[in-house]
Structures are given as C-alpha cells and as structure tokens.
Short mmCIF file of C-alpha atoms in Angstrom, two decimals:
data_model
loop_
_atom_site.label_atom_id
_atom_site.label_comp_id
_atom_site.label_asym_id
_atom_site.label_seq_id
_atom_site.Cartn_x
_atom_site.Cartn_y
_atom_site.Cartn_z
CA MET A 254 -21.50 27.39 -10.54
CA ALA A 255 -17.89 27.06 -11.49
CA LEU A 256 -15.98 24.93 -9.04
CA LEU A 257 -12.38 25.55 -8.03
CA SER A 258 -11.24 22.82 -10.40
CA SER A 259 -13.45 23.83 -13.30
CA PRO A 260 -12.54 26.31 -16.09
CA ASP A 261 -16.20 26.91 -16.91
CA PRO A 262 -17.34 30.31 -15.54
CA GLN A 263 -20.97 29.28 -15.29
CA SER A 264 -22.54 28.41 -11.94
CA LEU A 265 -24.06 25.10 -10.95
CA LEU A 266 -27.35 26.86 -10.36
CA HIS A 267 -27.20 28.33 -13.85
CA HIS A 268 -27.12 24.81 -15.27
CA LEU A 269 -29.94 23.76 -12.96
CA SER A 270 -32.06 26.71 -13.96
CA ARG A 271 -31.82 26.14 -17.68
CA ARG A 272 -32.70 22.45 -17.75
CA LYS A 273 -36.26 21.23 -18.04
CA ASN A 274 -35.51 18.55 -15.44
CA PRO A 275 -32.67 20.18 -13.51
CA ASN A 276 -32.68 18.14 -10.31
CA PRO A 277 -30.82 14.82 -10.40
CA ASN A 278 -32.95 13.63 -7.49
CA PRO A 279 -36.40 15.25 -7.82
CA LYS A 280 -37.75 13.74 -4.61
CA PHE A 281 -35.62 16.28 -2.74
CA LEU A 282 -35.95 19.47 -4.77
CA LEU A 283 -38.87 21.27 -6.36
CA ARG A 284 -38.05 24.04 -8.78
CA ASN A 285 -39.94 27.19 -7.88
CA PRO A 286 -41.72 28.13 -11.14
CA ASN A 287 -41.70 31.82 -10.21
CA HIS A 288 -37.95 32.19 -9.79
CA ARG A 289 -34.76 31.51 -11.67
CA ILE A 290 -31.16 31.86 -10.59
CA SER A 291 -28.06 31.98 -12.72
CA CYS A 292 -24.75 33.71 -13.12
CA SER A 293 -26.29 35.43 -16.09
CA SER A 294 -29.82 36.39 -15.15
CA GLY A 295 -31.30 39.47 -13.56
CA GLN A 296 -34.55 37.76 -12.65
CA LEU A 297 -36.76 39.23 -9.96
CA ARG A 298 -40.31 38.20 -9.07
CA LEU A 299 -42.71 40.24 -7.01
CA ALA A 300 -44.61 38.44 -4.28
CA THR A 301 -48.38 38.32 -4.13
CA ARG A 302 -48.47 38.01 -0.34
CA GLU A 303 -48.51 41.00 1.97
CA ALA A 304 -44.94 42.03 2.72
CA VAL A 305 -43.46 42.54 6.17
CA ALA A 306 -42.90 46.27 6.72
CA ILE A 307 -39.31 47.34 7.36
CA ASP A 308 -37.58 50.32 8.93
CA SER A 309 -35.69 51.81 5.97
CA SER A 310 -33.50 53.86 8.29
CA GLN A 311 -31.84 50.62 9.45
CA LEU A 312 -31.34 49.24 5.95
CA ARG A 313 -27.75 48.92 4.74
CA VAL A 314 -27.01 48.34 1.05
CA ARG A 315 -23.34 47.81 0.28
CA GLU A 316 -20.76 45.55 -1.33
CA SER A 317 -20.11 42.34 0.60
CA LEU A 318 -16.89 42.58 2.58
CA THR A 319 -16.77 39.32 4.54
CA ASP A 320 -17.23 35.58 4.00
CA SER A 321 -20.21 35.61 6.34
CA GLU A 322 -21.99 38.11 4.09
CA LEU A 323 -21.29 36.02 0.98
CA HIS A 324 -22.53 32.85 2.69
CA ALA A 325 -25.71 34.61 3.81
CA ALA A 326 -26.29 35.96 0.29
CA VAL A 327 -25.92 32.49 -1.21
CA ARG A 328 -28.32 30.99 1.35
CA LEU A 329 -30.89 33.63 0.43
CA ARG A 330 -30.56 32.73 -3.26
CA ILE A 331 -30.98 29.01 -2.60
CA ARG A 332 -33.94 29.71 -0.31
CA THR A 333 -35.65 32.06 -2.75
CA PHE A 334 -35.23 30.23 -6.04
CA TYR A 335 -35.79 26.63 -4.91
CA GLU A 336 -38.45 24.74 -3.00
CA PHE A 337 -37.28 21.67 -1.11
CA ARG A 338 -39.44 18.66 -0.30
CA ASP A 339 -39.33 17.49 3.29
CA SER A 340 -37.48 14.24 2.74
CA TYR A 341 -34.50 12.31 4.08
CA GLY A 342 -31.26 13.77 2.71
CA VAL A 343 -32.71 17.13 1.68
CA GLU A 344 -30.50 19.07 4.09
CA GLU A 345 -27.40 17.47 2.60
CA LEU A 346 -28.57 18.50 -0.87
CA ARG A 347 -29.24 22.04 0.33
CA ARG A 348 -25.77 22.26 1.88
CA SER A 349 -24.16 20.92 -1.28
CA LEU A 350 -25.92 23.48 -3.48
CA THR A 351 -25.00 26.27 -1.07
CA GLU A 352 -21.33 25.27 -0.89
CA ARG A 353 -20.96 25.01 -4.65
CA GLU A 354 -22.71 28.32 -5.30
CA TYR A 355 -20.49 29.99 -2.68
CA GLU A 356 -17.34 28.58 -4.28
CA GLY A 357 -18.37 29.84 -7.70
CA LEU A 358 -19.29 33.30 -6.40
CA ASN A 359 -16.03 33.51 -4.47
CA ASP A 360 -14.06 32.46 -7.56
CA ARG A 361 -15.63 35.24 -9.61
CA ILE A 362 -15.07 37.88 -6.93
CA SER A 363 -11.46 36.82 -6.27
CA GLY A 364 -10.58 36.98 -9.99
CA LYS A 365 -9.93 33.26 -10.51
CA LEU A 366 -12.16 33.22 -13.60
CA VAL A 367 -10.51 35.21 -16.37
CA ALA A 368 -13.81 35.86 -18.17
CA PHE A 369 -14.77 38.20 -15.32
CA LYS A 370 -12.60 41.28 -14.93
CA ARG A 371 -14.32 42.35 -11.70
CA VAL A 372 -17.31 41.07 -9.71
CA ALA A 373 -19.04 42.42 -6.63
CA CYS A 374 -21.82 40.92 -4.54
CA ILE A 375 -24.08 43.70 -3.22
CA ASN A 376 -26.25 42.91 -0.20
CA ALA A 377 -29.15 44.64 1.49
CA THR A 378 -29.13 43.86 5.22
CA LEU A 379 -31.28 44.65 8.24
CA PRO A 380 -30.63 44.16 11.96
CA ILE A 381 -32.69 41.48 13.70
CA THR A 382 -35.47 43.54 15.25
CA HIS A 383 -39.04 43.01 16.38
CA SER A 384 -40.35 43.72 12.88
CA LEU A 385 -38.40 40.75 11.51
CA ILE A 386 -39.48 38.26 14.17
CA SER A 387 -42.37 37.12 11.96
CA ALA A 388 -39.78 36.15 9.33
CA GLU A 389 -38.15 33.65 11.68
CA GLU A 390 -36.98 31.28 8.94
CA LEU A 391 -35.32 34.15 7.03
CA CYS A 392 -33.53 35.35 10.16
CA SER A 393 -32.28 31.85 10.90
CA GLU A 394 -31.05 30.96 7.40
CA CYS A 395 -29.66 34.29 6.17
CA LYS A 396 -28.16 35.69 9.36
CA GLN A 397 -24.69 37.21 9.29
CA PHE A 398 -22.52 39.05 11.79
CA SER A 399 -21.76 42.66 11.00
CA GLU A 400 -18.52 44.42 11.76
CA ASP A 401 -19.85 45.92 14.99
CA GLY A 402 -20.82 42.50 16.32
CA LYS A 403 -24.56 43.00 15.91
CA GLU A 404 -26.52 40.35 14.05
CA ARG A 405 -27.89 41.39 10.68
CA VAL A 406 -29.89 39.51 8.05
CA VAL A 407 -29.31 39.57 4.29
CA VAL A 408 -32.71 40.45 2.81
CA GLY A 409 -31.65 41.17 -0.77
CA THR A 410 -28.66 40.57 -3.00
CA LEU A 411 -27.33 40.86 -6.54
CA ASP A 412 -24.05 40.53 -8.45
CA LEU A 413 -22.36 43.19 -10.56
CA ASN A 414 -20.13 41.66 -13.26
CA GLN A 415 -17.61 43.59 -15.33
CA CYS A 416 -17.14 41.37 -18.36
CA LEU A 417 -17.72 41.24 -22.11
CA TRP A 418 -20.61 38.79 -21.83
CA LEU A 419 -22.33 36.32 -19.52
CA PRO A 420 -22.60 32.62 -20.40
CA ASP A 421 -25.67 31.64 -22.46
CA GLU A 422 -26.93 35.23 -22.56
CA LEU A 423 -27.33 38.01 -25.09
CA THR A 424 -24.25 40.20 -25.39
CA GLY A 425 -24.51 43.96 -25.07
CA ARG A 426 -23.62 46.12 -28.08
CA ARG A 427 -22.25 49.08 -26.13
CA PRO A 428 -19.82 50.69 -25.78
CA GLU A 429 -18.64 50.66 -29.39
CA GLY A 430 -15.13 51.05 -30.68
CA PRO A 431 -11.76 49.34 -30.08
CA GLY A 432 -10.69 49.06 -26.48
CA SER A 433 -14.08 50.10 -25.13
CA ASN A 434 -15.54 46.70 -24.23
CA PRO A 435 -14.05 46.52 -20.69
CA MET A 436 -16.35 49.42 -19.77
CA ARG A 437 -19.39 47.10 -20.02
CA ALA A 438 -21.02 45.36 -17.02
CA TYR A 439 -24.02 43.17 -16.26
CA ILE A 440 -26.30 42.82 -13.24
CA SER A 441 -27.20 39.23 -12.32
CA ASN A 442 -28.75 37.12 -9.55
CA VAL A 443 -31.16 39.79 -8.35
CA CYS A 444 -32.84 38.34 -5.28
CA VAL A 445 -35.13 39.77 -2.57
CA ALA A 446 -36.50 37.74 0.36
CA LYS A 447 -40.10 36.85 -0.40
CA GLU A 448 -41.30 38.09 3.01
CA LEU A 449 -39.87 41.57 2.38
CA GLN A 450 -40.75 42.25 -1.23
CA ARG A 451 -42.71 45.42 -2.08
CA ASN A 452 -40.50 47.43 0.26
CA GLY A 453 -38.38 48.95 -2.51
CA LEU A 454 -35.40 46.67 -1.81
CA GLY A 455 -34.93 45.71 -5.47
CA TYR A 456 -34.86 49.39 -6.46
CA LYS A 457 -32.25 50.19 -3.80
CA LEU A 458 -30.07 47.22 -4.81
CA VAL A 459 -30.11 48.12 -8.50
CA ASN A 460 -29.38 51.78 -7.85
CA ARG A 461 -26.47 50.83 -5.57
CA SER A 462 -25.07 48.62 -8.33
CA LYS A 463 -25.36 51.51 -10.79
CA LYS A 464 -23.35 53.75 -8.47
CA LEU A 465 -20.67 51.11 -7.93
CA ALA A 466 -20.46 50.44 -11.69
CA HIS A 467 -20.01 54.16 -12.29
CA ASP A 468 -17.22 54.22 -9.69
CA TRP A 469 -15.54 51.39 -11.61
CA GLY A 470 -15.60 53.49 -14.77
CA ILE A 471 -18.38 51.47 -16.40
CA THR A 472 -20.20 53.39 -19.13
CA ASP A 473 -22.84 50.83 -20.14
CA LEU A 474 -24.78 48.59 -17.76
CA TYR A 475 -26.97 45.64 -18.79
CA VAL A 476 -29.47 43.28 -17.24
CA HIS A 477 -31.36 40.28 -18.66
CA VAL A 478 -35.01 39.75 -17.79
CA ALA A 479 -37.60 37.14 -18.80
CA ILE A 480 -40.17 38.41 -21.29
CA ASP A 481 -43.02 37.24 -19.02
CA ASN A 482 -41.58 38.92 -15.89
CA ASP A 483 -43.58 42.16 -15.91
CA GLY A 484 -42.71 43.09 -12.33
CA ALA A 485 -38.96 42.98 -12.95
CA GLN A 486 -39.31 44.86 -16.23
CA LYS A 487 -41.15 47.69 -14.45
CA LEU A 488 -38.46 47.81 -11.78
CA TYR A 489 -35.64 48.08 -14.33
CA GLU A 490 -37.58 50.69 -16.32
CA LYS A 491 -37.94 52.70 -13.11
CA CYS A 492 -34.16 52.40 -12.65
CA GLY A 493 -33.50 53.83 -16.13
CA PHE A 494 -33.07 50.69 -18.25
CA VAL A 495 -34.41 50.51 -21.80
CA TYR A 496 -34.86 47.71 -24.33
CA GLU A 497 -31.90 46.81 -26.53
CA SER A 498 -32.55 43.30 -27.91
CA GLU A 499 -34.28 40.00 -27.22
CA GLU A 500 -33.41 36.33 -27.25
CA PRO A 501 -34.53 34.29 -30.28
CA ALA A 502 -37.20 31.70 -29.56
CA TRP A 503 -35.04 28.78 -30.71
CA LYS A 504 -32.33 29.62 -28.18
CA ALA A 505 -34.81 29.84 -25.32
CA ARG A 506 -36.26 26.45 -26.30
CA PHE A 507 -32.78 24.95 -26.50
CA LEU A 508 -31.92 26.25 -23.01
CA GLY A 509 -35.33 25.24 -21.62
CA ARG A 510 -36.33 28.66 -20.30
CA PRO A 511 -38.54 31.66 -21.16
CA ARG A 512 -37.17 34.12 -23.71
CA ARG A 513 -35.31 37.11 -22.33
CA PHE A 514 -34.98 40.79 -23.05
CA LEU A 515 -31.62 42.50 -22.81
CA LEU A 516 -32.02 45.91 -21.14
CA TRP A 517 -29.43 48.70 -21.12
CA THR A 518 -28.74 51.93 -19.26
CA ASP A 519 -26.19 54.65 -19.94
CA LEU A 520 -23.88 55.51 -17.02
CA LYS A 521 -21.80 58.14 -18.82
CA SER A 522 -23.94 61.06 -17.70
#
C-alpha cells in the first residue's frame, strides 16, 4: 500500500502478494495459498465449506461513506487473504498491516495519488443478527456502526478504480481514440467473508460496481483474474465480462504469482 509519504501508488499488500517470500517475519504470518490481495487484482476464491445462510433482504451494498466502513473493509481483507500463526507479536503485525492498508486505500479515495482519478470502496454489510452469531470472529473483527446507530458487519468488499492502468497489471485497450482513456476503470480487491461465500455476495458487489462505474461515465470496465481461479472466472462471466488478453508467463514468474487474464465488459449500452 502507498503510505502518506510515498509516491508509489501500489499497496503494501500488493508487494506482499507478489513475492515468493512476502513476510519479513514468517513465524507470524502464513500466506493463504487460496487468496491474493493487491491494489491491482480482482481475485476471488470460492469456499469449499458450507456457507452460513443470510437474509438477503437485510443486505446493503453501497459505496463506503465513513471511516468505520473503510476500517472494517480493510480488516476483512487482512482476515481473508492472510493466515496468522498464534505467536507473540502477531497482533502488532496484524495492526500494522491493517493501518498501512487503510492509509493506502484512504489516499486513493481522497485523490492524493495522481495515478487514480477516482476510487470507491464498495461494501456489502449485514446487521448483527442471530444468523451471524455462528460467525462470531467475523462479527468481532469486521463490525462497523451504521448511520442509524445499529451495528452492521462488512461481509464483502471491492474497490472501483478510475485510472489508465493498475501497477504491475495488464492495461486495458478500450476505449480507443484520443481523450477517451479516462473513461476506463478497473475492479480490484474483491473479497467475500469465507463464512458467507456461496450467497451471491460477489455477484451483488460486482454488479453494484458496474452501476457506479456507469454513473461515473465509465464506458469500459476491467478486472484481472488468475488463470487457475475458475470460480472467479465464472462469476465475472456471469456478470458480463469477456476475455481480452492474458499475462505472459515470464512476467508472472518475475512477479512470483500465477498468470492472469484481463477481462472486459462494455458499459456503454
């Protein structure tokens, strides 16, 4: 993540995710092999466990409006994409990662990074109800306070980035022509709580981002996805994305990650 003092628009977690040995102190942090997080990735993994059923009528999917929502979204990303060993000092490491990721996300949203014309963090939230009691850890770590004073939990999140390209990622080809590039945007950091996957949350998040991008005047929307991530590819296909290009093998090896497809959808219609 980009810190307040850093000109680099990439996130700390992006650097962590693309290194073969990303953790400077591996006794604290285990990289979850099924998840990746970055400022430039639309990764999403489907859980194999049975999901907790949710009441869709109480689900709220919207752009984050408060600091508490952003903090809760960042905690969900840290929780989902990393596994921490139970060791002395691990909580300090977790807090450090969370604070740095929050600073970078806030910098992008507030316009401090010139590479990003506009950024929105979109969250899916649920009120703390009986159905979520079994997900006690999720409720504790990703709780926020809504505007009406009732406690809600961030159960899914993603970023919508209006920019020409994302760091270390394939660049979209559309729209074409002079002066048209600002109408391009990318989805990144797609994240759904592991306890609540298979409830259609990813589909609702992506569709909400498409609507917001259209409201911004975006004509062409992109997302990057790992070639071996069949679940995410099916989700994006369901949301109207199609193949445009793919990352060369040498670049994936250099960045220490699986190769990625670049998917595109037309928002002009």
